Coordinates of C-alpha atoms in Angstrom, one line a residue:
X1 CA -20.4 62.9 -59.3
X2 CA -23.9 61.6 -58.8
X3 CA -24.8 61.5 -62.3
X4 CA -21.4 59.6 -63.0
X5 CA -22.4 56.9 -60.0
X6 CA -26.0 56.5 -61.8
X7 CA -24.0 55.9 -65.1
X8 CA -22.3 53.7 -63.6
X9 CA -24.7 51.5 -62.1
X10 CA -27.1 52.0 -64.6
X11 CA -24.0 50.4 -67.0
X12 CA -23.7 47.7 -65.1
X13 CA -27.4 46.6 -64.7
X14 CA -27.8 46.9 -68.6
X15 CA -24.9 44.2 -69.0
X16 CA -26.5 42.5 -66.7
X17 CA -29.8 42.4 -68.4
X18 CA -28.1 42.0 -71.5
X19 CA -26.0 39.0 -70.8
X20 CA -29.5 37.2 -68.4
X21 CA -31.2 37.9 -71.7
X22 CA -28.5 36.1 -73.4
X23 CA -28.3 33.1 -71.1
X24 CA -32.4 33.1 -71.2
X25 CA -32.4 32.6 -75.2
X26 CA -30.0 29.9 -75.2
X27 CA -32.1 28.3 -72.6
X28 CA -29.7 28.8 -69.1
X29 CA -26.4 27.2 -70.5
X30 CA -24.2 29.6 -69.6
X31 CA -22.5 29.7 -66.5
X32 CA -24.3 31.6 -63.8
X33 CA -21.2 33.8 -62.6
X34 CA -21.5 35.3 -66.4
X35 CA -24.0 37.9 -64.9
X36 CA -22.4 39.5 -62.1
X37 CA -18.9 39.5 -64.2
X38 CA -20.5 41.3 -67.1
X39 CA -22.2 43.9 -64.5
X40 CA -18.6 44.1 -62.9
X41 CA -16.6 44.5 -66.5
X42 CA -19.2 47.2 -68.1
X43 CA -18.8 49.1 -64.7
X44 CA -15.3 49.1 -64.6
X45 CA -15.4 50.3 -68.2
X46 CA -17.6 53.1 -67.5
X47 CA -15.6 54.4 -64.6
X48 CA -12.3 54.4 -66.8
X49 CA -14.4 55.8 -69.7
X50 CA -15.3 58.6 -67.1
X51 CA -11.8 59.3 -66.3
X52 CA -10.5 59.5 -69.6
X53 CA -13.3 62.1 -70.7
X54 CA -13.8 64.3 -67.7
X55 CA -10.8 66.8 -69.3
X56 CA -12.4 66.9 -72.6
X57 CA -15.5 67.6 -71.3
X58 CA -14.5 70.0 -68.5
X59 CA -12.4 71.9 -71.5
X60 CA -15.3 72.1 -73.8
X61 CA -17.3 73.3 -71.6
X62 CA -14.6 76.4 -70.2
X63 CA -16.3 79.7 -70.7
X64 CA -15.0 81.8 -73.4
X65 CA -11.6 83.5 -72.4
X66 CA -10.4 80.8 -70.4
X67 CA -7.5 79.1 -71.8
X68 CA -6.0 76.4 -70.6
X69 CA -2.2 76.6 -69.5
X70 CA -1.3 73.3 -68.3
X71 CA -2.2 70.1 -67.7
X72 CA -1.0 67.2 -65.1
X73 CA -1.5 63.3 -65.7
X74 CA -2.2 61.1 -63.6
X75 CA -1.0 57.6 -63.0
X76 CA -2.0 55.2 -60.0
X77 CA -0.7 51.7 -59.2
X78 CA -4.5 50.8 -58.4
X79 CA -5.3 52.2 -61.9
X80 CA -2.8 49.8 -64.0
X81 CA -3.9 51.0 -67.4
X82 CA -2.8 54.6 -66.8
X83 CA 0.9 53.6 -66.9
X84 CA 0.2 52.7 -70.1
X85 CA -1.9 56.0 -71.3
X86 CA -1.9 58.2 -68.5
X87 CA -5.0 60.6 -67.8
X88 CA -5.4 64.1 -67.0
X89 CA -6.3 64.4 -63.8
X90 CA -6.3 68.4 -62.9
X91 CA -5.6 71.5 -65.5
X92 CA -5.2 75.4 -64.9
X93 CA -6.8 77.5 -66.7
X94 CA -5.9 81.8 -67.9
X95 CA -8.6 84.1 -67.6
X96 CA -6.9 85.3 -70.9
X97 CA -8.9 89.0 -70.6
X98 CA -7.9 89.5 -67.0
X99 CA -4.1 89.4 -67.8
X100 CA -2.9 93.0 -67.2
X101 CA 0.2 94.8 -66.6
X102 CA 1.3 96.3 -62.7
X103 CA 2.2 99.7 -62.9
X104 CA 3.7 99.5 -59.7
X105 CA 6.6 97.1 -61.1
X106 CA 8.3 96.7 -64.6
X107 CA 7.7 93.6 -66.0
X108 CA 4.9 92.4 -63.8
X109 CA 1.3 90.7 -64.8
X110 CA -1.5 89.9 -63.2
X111 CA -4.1 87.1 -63.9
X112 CA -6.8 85.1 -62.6
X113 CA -5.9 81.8 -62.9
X114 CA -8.3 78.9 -62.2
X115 CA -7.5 75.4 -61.0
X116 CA -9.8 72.3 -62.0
X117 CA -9.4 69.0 -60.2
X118 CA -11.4 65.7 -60.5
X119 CA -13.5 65.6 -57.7
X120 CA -12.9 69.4 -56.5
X121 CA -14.6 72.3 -57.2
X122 CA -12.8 74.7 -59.8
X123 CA -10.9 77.5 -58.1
X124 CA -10.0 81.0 -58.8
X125 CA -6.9 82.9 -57.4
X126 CA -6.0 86.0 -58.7
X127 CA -1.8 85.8 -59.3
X128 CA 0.6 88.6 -60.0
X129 CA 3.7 87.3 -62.2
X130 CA 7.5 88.7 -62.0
X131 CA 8.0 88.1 -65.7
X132 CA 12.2 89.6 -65.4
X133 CA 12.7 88.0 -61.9
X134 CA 10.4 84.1 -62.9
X135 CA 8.4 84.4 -60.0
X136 CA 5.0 84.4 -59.3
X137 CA 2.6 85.3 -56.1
X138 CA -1.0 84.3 -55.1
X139 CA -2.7 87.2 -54.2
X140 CA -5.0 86.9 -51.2
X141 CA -8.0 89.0 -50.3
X142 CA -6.7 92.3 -49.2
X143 CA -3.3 91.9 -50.3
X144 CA -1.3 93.8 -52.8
X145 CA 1.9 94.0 -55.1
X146 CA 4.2 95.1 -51.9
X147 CA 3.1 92.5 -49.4
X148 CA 2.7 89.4 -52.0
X149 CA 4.5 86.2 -51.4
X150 CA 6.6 85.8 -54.2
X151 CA 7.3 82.4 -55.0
X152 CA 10.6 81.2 -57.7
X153 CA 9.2 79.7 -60.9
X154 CA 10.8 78.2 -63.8
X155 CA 11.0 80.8 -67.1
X156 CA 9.7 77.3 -69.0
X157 CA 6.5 77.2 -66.8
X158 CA 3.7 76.7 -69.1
X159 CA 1.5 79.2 -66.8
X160 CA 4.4 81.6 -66.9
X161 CA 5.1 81.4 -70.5
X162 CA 1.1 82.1 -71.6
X163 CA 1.5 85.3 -69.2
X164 CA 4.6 86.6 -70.0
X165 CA 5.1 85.3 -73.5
X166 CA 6.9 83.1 -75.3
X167 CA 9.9 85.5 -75.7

């Protein structure tokens, strides 16, 4: 996030520069509020710039067995662009070699999944899935197959469907 606020203002002070330099060589006929818009413009345009490649970056940069499942736009009434091309805002991620079969029930997995947000740290929650029954249940430290909190899920689930299969 730091690095993205120096890009930012780094942006803006280089349009800034640019456009004074501009003004300077045609000898100060441009209008003076030229400046601080072009700052403000190339700003704005590195923010949504940002935005638009934080997923592609964050993906490209996913160790090797992590696969991305699904993804959720984002659209904001403050952000008026993104209801014309939304972004992605936060993705979940398979550990693909962690997905195993429970002995202790037919048709049951078990994966680490791995949430990614914007402006949250990524974060990993192991999760057994009910493949027969479509439901699914977070496991939490010290909890197993018999006490897990099973949760209904939609066969069409993107998650559930890279688990389970496409069957």
């Amino acid at each position: 996030m730091l690095f993205e606020l120096v890009g930012t203002a780094v942006a803006g002070l280089a349009a800034a520069g640019l456009m004074w330099a501009l003004n300077r060589g045609l000898g100060g006929r441009l209008p003076r509020w030229l400046i601080p818009a072009a700052a403000g413009l190339a700003m704005l345009a590195a923010t949504i710039s940002s935005e638009y490649n934080w997923y592609d970056r964050t993906r490209s940069n996913l160790p090797e067995g992590l696969e991305v499942a699904q993804t959720v736009q984002n659209r904001a009434f403050f952000r008026p662009w993104t209801y014309v091309h939304p972004f992605v805002h936060r993705f979940v991620a398979v550990d693909v070699p962690t997905i195993k079969t429970v002995d202790a029930a037919k048709g049951v997995q078990s994966a680490d999944l791995y949430f990614f947000s914007r402006w949250q740290a990524p974060q990993g929650v192991p999760v057994l899935f009910d493949c027969v029954g479509h439901r699914q249940a977070p496991l939490h430290a010290g909890q197993g197959f018999e006490t897990a909190q099973w949760a209904d899920v939609a066969a069409d689930t993107p998650v559930m469907k890279r688990i389970c299969g496409d069957d």
